[in-house]
PDB file of C-alpha atoms and ligand atoms in Angstrom:
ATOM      1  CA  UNK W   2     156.997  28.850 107.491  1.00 93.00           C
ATOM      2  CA  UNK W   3     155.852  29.623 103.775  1.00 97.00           C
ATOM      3  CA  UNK W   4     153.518  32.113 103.402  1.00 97.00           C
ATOM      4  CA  UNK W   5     151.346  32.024 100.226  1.00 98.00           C
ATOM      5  CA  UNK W   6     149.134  35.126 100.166  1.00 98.00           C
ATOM      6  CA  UNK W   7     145.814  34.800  97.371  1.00 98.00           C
ATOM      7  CA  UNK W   8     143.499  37.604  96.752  1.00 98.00           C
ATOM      8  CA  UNK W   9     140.275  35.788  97.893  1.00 98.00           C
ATOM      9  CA  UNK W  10     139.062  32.807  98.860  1.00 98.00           C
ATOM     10  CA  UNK W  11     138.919  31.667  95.008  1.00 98.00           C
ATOM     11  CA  UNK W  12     142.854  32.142  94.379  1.00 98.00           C
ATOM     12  CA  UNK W  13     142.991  30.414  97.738  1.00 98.00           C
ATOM     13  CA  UNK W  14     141.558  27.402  97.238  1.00 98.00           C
ATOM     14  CA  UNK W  15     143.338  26.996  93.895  1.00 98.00           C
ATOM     15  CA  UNK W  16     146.560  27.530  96.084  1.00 98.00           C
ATOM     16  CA  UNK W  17     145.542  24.919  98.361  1.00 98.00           C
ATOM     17  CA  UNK W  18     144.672  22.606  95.800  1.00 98.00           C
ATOM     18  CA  UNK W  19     147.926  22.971  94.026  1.00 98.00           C
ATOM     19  CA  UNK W  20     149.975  22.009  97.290  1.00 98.00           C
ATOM     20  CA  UNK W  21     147.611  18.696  97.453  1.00 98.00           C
ATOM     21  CA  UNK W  22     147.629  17.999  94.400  1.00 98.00           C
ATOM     22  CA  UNK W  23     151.414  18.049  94.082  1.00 98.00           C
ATOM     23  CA  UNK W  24     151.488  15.722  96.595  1.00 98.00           C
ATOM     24  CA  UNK W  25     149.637  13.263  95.204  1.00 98.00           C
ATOM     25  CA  UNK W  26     151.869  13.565  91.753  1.00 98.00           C
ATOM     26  CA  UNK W  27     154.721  13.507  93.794  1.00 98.00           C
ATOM     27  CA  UNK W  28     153.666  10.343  96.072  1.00 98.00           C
ATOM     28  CA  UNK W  29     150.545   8.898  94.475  1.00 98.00           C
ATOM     29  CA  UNK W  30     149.925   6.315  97.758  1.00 98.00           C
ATOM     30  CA  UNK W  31     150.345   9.155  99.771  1.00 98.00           C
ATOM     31  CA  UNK W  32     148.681   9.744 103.311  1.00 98.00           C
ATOM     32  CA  UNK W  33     146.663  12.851 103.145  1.00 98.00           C
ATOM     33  CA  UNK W  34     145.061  14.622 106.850  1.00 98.00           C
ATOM     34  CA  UNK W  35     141.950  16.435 105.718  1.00 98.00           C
ATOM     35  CA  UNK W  36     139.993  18.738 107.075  1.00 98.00           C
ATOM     36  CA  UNK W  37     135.961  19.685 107.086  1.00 97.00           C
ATOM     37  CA  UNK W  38     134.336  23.406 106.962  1.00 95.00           C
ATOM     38  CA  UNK W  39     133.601  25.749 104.734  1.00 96.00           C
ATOM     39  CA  UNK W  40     137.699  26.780 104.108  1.00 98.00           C
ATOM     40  CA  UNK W  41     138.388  23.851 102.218  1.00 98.00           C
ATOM     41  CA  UNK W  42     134.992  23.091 100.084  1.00 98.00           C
ATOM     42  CA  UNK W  43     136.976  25.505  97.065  1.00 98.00           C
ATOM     43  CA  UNK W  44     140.037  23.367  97.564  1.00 98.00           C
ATOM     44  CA  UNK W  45     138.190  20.024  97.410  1.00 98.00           C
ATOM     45  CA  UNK W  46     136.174  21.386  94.224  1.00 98.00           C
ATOM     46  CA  UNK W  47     139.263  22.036  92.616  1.00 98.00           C
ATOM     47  CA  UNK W  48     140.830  18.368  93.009  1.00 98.00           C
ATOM     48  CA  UNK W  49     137.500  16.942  91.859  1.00 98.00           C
ATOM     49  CA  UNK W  50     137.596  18.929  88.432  1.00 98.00           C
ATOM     50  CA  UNK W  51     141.538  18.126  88.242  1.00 98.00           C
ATOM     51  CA  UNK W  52     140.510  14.809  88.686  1.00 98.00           C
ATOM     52  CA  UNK W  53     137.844  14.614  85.982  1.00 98.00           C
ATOM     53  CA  UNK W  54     140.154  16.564  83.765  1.00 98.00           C
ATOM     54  CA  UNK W  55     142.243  13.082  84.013  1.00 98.00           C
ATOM     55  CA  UNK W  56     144.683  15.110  85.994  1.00 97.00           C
ATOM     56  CA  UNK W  57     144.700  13.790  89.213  1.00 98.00           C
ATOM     57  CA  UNK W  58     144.683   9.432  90.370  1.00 98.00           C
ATOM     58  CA  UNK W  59     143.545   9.304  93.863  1.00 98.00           C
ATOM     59  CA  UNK W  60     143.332   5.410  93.465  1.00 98.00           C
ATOM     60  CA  UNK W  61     146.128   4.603  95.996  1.00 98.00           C
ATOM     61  CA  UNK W  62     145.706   8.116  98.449  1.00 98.00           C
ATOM     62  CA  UNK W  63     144.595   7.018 101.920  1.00 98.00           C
ATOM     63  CA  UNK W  64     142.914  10.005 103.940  1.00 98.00           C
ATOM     64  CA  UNK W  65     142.671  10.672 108.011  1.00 98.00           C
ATOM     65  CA  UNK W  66     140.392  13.204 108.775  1.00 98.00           C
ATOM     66  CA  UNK W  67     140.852  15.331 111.711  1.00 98.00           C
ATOM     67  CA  UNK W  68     137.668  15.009 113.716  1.00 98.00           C
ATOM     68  CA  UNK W  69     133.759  13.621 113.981  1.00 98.00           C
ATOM     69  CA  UNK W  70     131.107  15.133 115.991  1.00 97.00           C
ATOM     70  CA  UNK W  71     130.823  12.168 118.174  1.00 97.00           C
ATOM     71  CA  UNK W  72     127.128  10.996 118.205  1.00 95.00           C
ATOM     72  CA  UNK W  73     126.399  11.110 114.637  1.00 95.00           C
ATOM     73  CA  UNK W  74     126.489   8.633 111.634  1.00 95.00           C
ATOM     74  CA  UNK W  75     128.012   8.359 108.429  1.00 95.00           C
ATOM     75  CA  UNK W  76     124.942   8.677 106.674  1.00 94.00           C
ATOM     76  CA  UNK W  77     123.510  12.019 108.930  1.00 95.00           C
ATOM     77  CA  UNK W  78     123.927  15.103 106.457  1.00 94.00           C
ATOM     78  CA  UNK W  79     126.094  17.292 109.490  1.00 95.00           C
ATOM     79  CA  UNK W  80     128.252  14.109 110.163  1.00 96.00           C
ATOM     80  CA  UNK W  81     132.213  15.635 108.532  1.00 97.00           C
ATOM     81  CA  UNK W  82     131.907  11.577 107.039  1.00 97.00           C
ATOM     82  CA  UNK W  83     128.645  12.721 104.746  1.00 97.00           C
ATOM     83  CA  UNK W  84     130.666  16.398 104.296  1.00 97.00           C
ATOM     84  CA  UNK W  85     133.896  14.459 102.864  1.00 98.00           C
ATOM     85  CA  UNK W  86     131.739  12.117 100.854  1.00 98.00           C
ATOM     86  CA  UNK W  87     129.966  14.707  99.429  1.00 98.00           C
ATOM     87  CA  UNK W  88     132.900  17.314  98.631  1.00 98.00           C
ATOM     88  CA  UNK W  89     135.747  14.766  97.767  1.00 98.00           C
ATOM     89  CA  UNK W  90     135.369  11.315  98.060  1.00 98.00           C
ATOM     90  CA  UNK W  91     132.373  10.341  95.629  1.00 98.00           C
ATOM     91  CA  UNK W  92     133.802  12.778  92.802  1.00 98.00           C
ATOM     92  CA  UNK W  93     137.287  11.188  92.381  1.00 98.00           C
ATOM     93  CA  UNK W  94     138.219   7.513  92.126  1.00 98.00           C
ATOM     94  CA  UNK W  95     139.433   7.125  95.822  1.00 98.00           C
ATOM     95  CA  UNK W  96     139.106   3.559  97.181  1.00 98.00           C
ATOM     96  CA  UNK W  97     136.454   4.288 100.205  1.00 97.00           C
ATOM     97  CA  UNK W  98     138.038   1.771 102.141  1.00 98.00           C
ATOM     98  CA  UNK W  99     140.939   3.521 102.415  1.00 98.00           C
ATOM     99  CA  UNK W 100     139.382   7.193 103.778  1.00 98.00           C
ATOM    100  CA  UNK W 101     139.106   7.699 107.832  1.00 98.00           C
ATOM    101  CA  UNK W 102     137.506   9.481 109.955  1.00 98.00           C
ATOM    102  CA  UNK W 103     136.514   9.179 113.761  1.00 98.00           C
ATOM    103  CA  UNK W 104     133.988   6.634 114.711  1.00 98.00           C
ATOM    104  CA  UNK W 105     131.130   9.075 115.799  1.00 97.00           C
ATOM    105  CA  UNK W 106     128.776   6.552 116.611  1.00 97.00           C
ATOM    106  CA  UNK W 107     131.394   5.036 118.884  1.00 97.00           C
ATOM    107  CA  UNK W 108     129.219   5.837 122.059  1.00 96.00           C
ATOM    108  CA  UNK W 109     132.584   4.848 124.331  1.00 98.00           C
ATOM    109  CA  UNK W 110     134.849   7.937 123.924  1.00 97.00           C
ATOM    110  CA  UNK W 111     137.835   5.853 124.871  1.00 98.00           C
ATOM    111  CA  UNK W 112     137.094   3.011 122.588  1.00 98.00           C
ATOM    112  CA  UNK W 113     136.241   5.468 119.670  1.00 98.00           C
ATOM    113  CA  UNK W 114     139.927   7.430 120.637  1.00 98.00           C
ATOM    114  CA  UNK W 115     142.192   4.065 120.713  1.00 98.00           C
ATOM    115  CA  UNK W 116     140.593   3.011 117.385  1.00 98.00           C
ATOM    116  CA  UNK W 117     141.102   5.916 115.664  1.00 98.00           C
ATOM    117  CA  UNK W 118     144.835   6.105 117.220  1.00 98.00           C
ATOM    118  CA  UNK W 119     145.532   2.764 115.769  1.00 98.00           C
ATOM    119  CA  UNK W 120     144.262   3.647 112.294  1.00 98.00           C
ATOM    120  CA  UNK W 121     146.469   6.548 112.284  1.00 98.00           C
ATOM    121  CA  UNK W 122     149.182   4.894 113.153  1.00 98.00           C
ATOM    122  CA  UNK W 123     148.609   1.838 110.914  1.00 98.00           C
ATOM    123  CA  UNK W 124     148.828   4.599 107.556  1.00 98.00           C
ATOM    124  CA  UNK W 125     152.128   5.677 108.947  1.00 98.00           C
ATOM    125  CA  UNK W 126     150.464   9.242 109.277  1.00 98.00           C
ATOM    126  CA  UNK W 127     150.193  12.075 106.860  1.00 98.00           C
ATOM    127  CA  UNK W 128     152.537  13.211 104.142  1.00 98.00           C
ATOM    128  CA  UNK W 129     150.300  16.287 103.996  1.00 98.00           C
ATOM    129  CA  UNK W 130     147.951  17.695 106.734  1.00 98.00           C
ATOM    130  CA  UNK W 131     145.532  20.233 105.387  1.00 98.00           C
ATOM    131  CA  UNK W 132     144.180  22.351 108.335  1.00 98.00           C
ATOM    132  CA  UNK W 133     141.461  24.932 108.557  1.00 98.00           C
ATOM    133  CA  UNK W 134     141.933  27.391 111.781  1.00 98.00           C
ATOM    134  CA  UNK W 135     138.963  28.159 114.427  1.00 96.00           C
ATOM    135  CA  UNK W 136     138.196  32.088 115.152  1.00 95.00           C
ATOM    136  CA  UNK W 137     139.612  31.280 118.695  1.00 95.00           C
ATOM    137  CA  UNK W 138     142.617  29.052 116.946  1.00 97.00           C
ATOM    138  CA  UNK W 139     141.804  25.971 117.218  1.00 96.00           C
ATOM    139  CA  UNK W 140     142.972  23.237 114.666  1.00 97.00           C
ATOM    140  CA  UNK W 141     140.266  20.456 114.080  1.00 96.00           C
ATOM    141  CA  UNK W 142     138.434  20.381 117.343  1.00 95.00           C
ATOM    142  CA  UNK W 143     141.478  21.156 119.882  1.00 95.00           C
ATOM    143  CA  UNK W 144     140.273  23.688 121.667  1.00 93.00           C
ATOM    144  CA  UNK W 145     141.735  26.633 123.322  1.00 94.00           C
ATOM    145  CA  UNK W 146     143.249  25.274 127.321  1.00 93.00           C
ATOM    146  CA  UNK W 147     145.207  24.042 129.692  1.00 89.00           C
ATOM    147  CA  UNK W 148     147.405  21.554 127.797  1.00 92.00           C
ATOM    148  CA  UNK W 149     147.619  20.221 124.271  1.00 93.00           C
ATOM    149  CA  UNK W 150     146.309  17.045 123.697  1.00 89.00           C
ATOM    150  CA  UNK W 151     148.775  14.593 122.352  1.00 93.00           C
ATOM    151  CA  UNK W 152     146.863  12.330 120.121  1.00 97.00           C
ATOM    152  CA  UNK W 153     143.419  11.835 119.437  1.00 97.00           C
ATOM    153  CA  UNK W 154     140.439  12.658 122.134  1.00 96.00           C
ATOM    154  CA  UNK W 155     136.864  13.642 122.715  1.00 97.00           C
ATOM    155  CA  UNK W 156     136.217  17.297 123.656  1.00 95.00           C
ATOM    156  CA  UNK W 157     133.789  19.327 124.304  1.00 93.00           C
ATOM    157  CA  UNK W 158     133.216  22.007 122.446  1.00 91.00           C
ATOM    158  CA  UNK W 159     133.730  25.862 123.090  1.00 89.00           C
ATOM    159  CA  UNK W 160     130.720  28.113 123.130  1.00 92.00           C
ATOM    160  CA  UNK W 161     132.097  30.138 119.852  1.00 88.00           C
ATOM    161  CA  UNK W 162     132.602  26.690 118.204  1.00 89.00           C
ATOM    162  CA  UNK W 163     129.225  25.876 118.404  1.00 94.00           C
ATOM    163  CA  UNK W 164     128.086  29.410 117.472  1.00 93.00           C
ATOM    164  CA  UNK W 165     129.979  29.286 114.541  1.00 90.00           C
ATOM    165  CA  UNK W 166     128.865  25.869 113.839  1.00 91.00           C
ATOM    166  CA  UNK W 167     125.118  26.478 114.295  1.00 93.00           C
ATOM    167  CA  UNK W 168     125.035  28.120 110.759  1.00 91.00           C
ATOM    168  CA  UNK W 169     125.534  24.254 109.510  1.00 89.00           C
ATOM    169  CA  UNK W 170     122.209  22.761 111.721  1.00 92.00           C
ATOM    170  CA  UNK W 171     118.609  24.046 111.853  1.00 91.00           C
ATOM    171  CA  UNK W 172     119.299  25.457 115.110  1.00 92.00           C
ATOM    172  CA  UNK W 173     121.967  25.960 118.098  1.00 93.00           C
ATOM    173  CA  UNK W 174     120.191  23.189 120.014  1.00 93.00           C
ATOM    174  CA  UNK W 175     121.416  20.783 117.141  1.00 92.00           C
ATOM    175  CA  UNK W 176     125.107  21.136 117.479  1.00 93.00           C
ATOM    176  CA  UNK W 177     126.567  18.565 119.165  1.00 95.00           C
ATOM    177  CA  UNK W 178     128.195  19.451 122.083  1.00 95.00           C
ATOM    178  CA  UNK W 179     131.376  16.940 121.643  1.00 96.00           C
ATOM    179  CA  UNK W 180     133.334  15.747 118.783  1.00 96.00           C
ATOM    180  CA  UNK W 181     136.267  13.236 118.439  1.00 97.00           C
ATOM    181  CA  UNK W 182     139.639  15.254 117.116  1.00 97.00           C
ATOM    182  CA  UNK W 183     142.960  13.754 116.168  1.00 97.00           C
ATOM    183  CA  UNK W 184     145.338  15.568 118.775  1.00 97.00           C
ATOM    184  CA  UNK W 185     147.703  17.882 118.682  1.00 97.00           C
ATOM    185  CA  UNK W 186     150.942  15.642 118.805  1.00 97.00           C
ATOM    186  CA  UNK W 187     149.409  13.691 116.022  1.00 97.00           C
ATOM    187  CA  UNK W 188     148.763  16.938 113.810  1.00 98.00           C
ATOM    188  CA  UNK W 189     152.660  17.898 114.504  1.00 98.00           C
ATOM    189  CA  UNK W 190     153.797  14.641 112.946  1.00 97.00           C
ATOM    190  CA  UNK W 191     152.678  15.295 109.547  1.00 98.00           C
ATOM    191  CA  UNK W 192     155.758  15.673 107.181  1.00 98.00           C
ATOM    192  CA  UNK W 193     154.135  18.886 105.713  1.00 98.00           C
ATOM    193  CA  UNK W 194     150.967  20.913 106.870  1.00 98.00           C
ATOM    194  CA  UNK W 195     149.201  23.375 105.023  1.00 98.00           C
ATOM    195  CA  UNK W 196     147.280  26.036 106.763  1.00 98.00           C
ATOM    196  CA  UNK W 197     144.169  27.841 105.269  1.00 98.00           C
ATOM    197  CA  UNK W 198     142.835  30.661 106.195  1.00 98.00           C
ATOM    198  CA  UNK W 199     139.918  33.119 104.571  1.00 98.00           C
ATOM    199  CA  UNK W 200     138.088  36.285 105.336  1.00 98.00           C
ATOM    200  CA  UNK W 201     138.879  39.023 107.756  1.00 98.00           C
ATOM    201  CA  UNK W 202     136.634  37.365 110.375  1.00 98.00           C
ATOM    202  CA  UNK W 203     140.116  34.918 110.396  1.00 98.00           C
ATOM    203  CA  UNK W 204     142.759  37.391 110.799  1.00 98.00           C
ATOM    204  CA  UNK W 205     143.106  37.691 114.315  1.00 98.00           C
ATOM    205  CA  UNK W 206     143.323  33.869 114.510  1.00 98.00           C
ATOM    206  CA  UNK W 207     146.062  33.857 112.367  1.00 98.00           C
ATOM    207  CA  UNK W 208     148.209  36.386 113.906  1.00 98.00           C
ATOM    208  CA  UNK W 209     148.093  35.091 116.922  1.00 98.00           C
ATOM    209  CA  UNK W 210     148.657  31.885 115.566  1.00 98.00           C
ATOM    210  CA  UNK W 211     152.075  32.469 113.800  1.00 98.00           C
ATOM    211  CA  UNK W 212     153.160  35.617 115.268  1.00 97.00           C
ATOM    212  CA  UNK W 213     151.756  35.667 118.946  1.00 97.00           C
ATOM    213  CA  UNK W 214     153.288  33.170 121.830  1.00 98.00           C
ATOM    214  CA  UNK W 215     153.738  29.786 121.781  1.00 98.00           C
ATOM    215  CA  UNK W 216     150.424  28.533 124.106  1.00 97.00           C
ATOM    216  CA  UNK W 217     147.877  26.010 124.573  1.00 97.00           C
ATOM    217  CA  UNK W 218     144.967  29.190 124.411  1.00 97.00           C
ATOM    218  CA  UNK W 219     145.745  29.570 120.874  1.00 97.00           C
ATOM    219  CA  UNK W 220     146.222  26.202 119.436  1.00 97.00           C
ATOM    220  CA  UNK W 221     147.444  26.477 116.332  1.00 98.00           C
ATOM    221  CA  UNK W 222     150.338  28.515 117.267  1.00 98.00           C
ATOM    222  CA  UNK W 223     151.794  24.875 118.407  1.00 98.00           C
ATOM    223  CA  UNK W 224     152.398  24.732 114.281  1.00 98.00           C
ATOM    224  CA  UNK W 225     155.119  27.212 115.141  1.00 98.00           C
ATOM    225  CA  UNK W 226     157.107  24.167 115.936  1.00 97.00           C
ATOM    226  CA  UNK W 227     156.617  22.354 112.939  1.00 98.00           C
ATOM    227  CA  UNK W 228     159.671  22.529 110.186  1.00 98.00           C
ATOM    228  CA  UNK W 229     157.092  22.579 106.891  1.00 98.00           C
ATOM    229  CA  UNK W 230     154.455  24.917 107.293  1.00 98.00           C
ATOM    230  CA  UNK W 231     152.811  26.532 104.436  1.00 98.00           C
ATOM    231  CA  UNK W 232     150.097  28.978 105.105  1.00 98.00           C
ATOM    232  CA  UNK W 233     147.768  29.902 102.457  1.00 98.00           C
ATOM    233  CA  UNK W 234     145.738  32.730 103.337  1.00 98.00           C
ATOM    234  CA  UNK W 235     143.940  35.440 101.497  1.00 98.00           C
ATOM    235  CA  UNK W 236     144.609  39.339 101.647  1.00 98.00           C
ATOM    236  CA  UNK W 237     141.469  39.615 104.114  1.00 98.00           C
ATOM    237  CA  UNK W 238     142.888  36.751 106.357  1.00 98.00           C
ATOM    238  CA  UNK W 239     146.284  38.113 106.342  1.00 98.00           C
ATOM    239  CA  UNK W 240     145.320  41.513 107.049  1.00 98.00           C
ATOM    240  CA  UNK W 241     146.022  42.113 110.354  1.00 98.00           C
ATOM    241  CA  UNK W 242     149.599  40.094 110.133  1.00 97.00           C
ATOM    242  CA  UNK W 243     152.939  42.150 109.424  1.00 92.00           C
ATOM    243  CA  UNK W 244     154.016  42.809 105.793  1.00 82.00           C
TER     244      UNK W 244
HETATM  245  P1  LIG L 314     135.705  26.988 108.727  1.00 92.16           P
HETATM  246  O1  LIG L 314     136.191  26.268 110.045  1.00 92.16           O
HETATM  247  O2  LIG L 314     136.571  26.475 107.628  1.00 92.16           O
HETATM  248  O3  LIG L 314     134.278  26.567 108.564  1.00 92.16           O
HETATM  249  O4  LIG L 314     135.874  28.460 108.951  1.00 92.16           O
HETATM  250  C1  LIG L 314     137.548  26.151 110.296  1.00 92.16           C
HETATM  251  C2  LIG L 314     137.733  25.546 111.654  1.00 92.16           C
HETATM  252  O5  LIG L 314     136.885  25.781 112.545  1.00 92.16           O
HETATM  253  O6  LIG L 314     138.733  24.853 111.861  1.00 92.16           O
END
């Protein structure tokens, strides 16, 4: 694992964006995994102005988002659909046809799942998987359990997801209670992953995640595993990992 330590979230998300961005230079019909949240809205900004600087072509990427809270539409302001449109996708010249995420309007979780496994499949996967990390570890809506999920299911969401999601709706009560995520097995298989992590309200999720054990309670320590790992993290979000 690579770790890239920024002084704030700022220097972070120009880290991030430098790791995307040279894979898009380096493979410009690349596959990229994306993430939602509030970690990667600096990133995202930074690929936009890249892009209007004539810097970046995103006319060949294809993009796989992680999840969807299942029950809501492209077009409802808290679907992660309206969050990529609105942080990436209608500020650079990607073709829309080519970006993915779970069908949340899919009512049929195991319809919904085997579609989205067959999309993911038919792009070959991700080159690049950027992943934000939960405060209790998770990576896109795998939740701390029993097993890890191999590829992509509906879950139910922990009671400090939707806590920390609530700041996004107009109340608790408006948090969906289930989302569709790409699974664990699927997340593994991307030739590179980038990690990134901000703020000390992160830290303990990230030790646990790259220096604690190996286990299905902390998800993201599964990344462990994974031969190209590149975690960029700020001072605050690295604080409470060893020097
Ligand atoms: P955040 O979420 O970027 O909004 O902190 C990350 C996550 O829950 O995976």
């Amino acid at each position: 694992m690579q770790i890239i330590k920024a002084k704030d979230y700022s220097e972070m998300s120009r880290r991030a964006a430098q790791i995307i961005s040279a894979q898009i230079l380096m493979k410009p019909d690349c596959v990229l995994g994306l993430a939602t949240g509030s970690t990667p809205v600096g990133a995202y900004k930074q690929l936009a102005e890249w892009y209007s600087q004539g810097e970046l072509d995103f006319s060949a990427v294809t993009t796989i988002n992680l999840d969807e809270y299942k029950g809501l539409s492209r077009d409802n302001d808290q679907s992660y659909y309206y969050f990529m449109n609105e942080h990436l996708f209608s500020k650079v010249n990607i073709d829309k046809n080519r970006t993915f995420l779970p069908d949340g309007t899919e009512a049929d979780s195991e319809t919904a799942c085997r579609k989205y496994n067959e999309i993911i499949h038919a792009t070959g996967g991700a080159d690049l998987q950027l992943l934000g990390i939960g405060h209790n570890g998770h990576i896109g809506f795998n939740e701390p359990g029993d097993c890890f999920e191999k590829e992509t299911h509906c879950v139910t969401l922990s009671e400090r997801t939707i806590q920390a999601n609530t700041r996004f709706f107009a109340s608790e009560k408006d948090v969906p209670r289930q989302a569709y995520t790409m699974g664990i097995q699927t997340i593994l298989s991307a030739r590179k992953i980038l990690l990134a992590a901000s703020g000390e309200d992160k830290a303990d999720a990230v030790k646990a995640a790259f220096y604690g054990p190996v286990t299905p309670r902390v998800p993201a320590s599964i990344l462990q595993f994974h031969p190209d790992v590149v975690l960029v993290a700020d001072e605050a979000a690295l604080s409470k990992c060893p020097d």
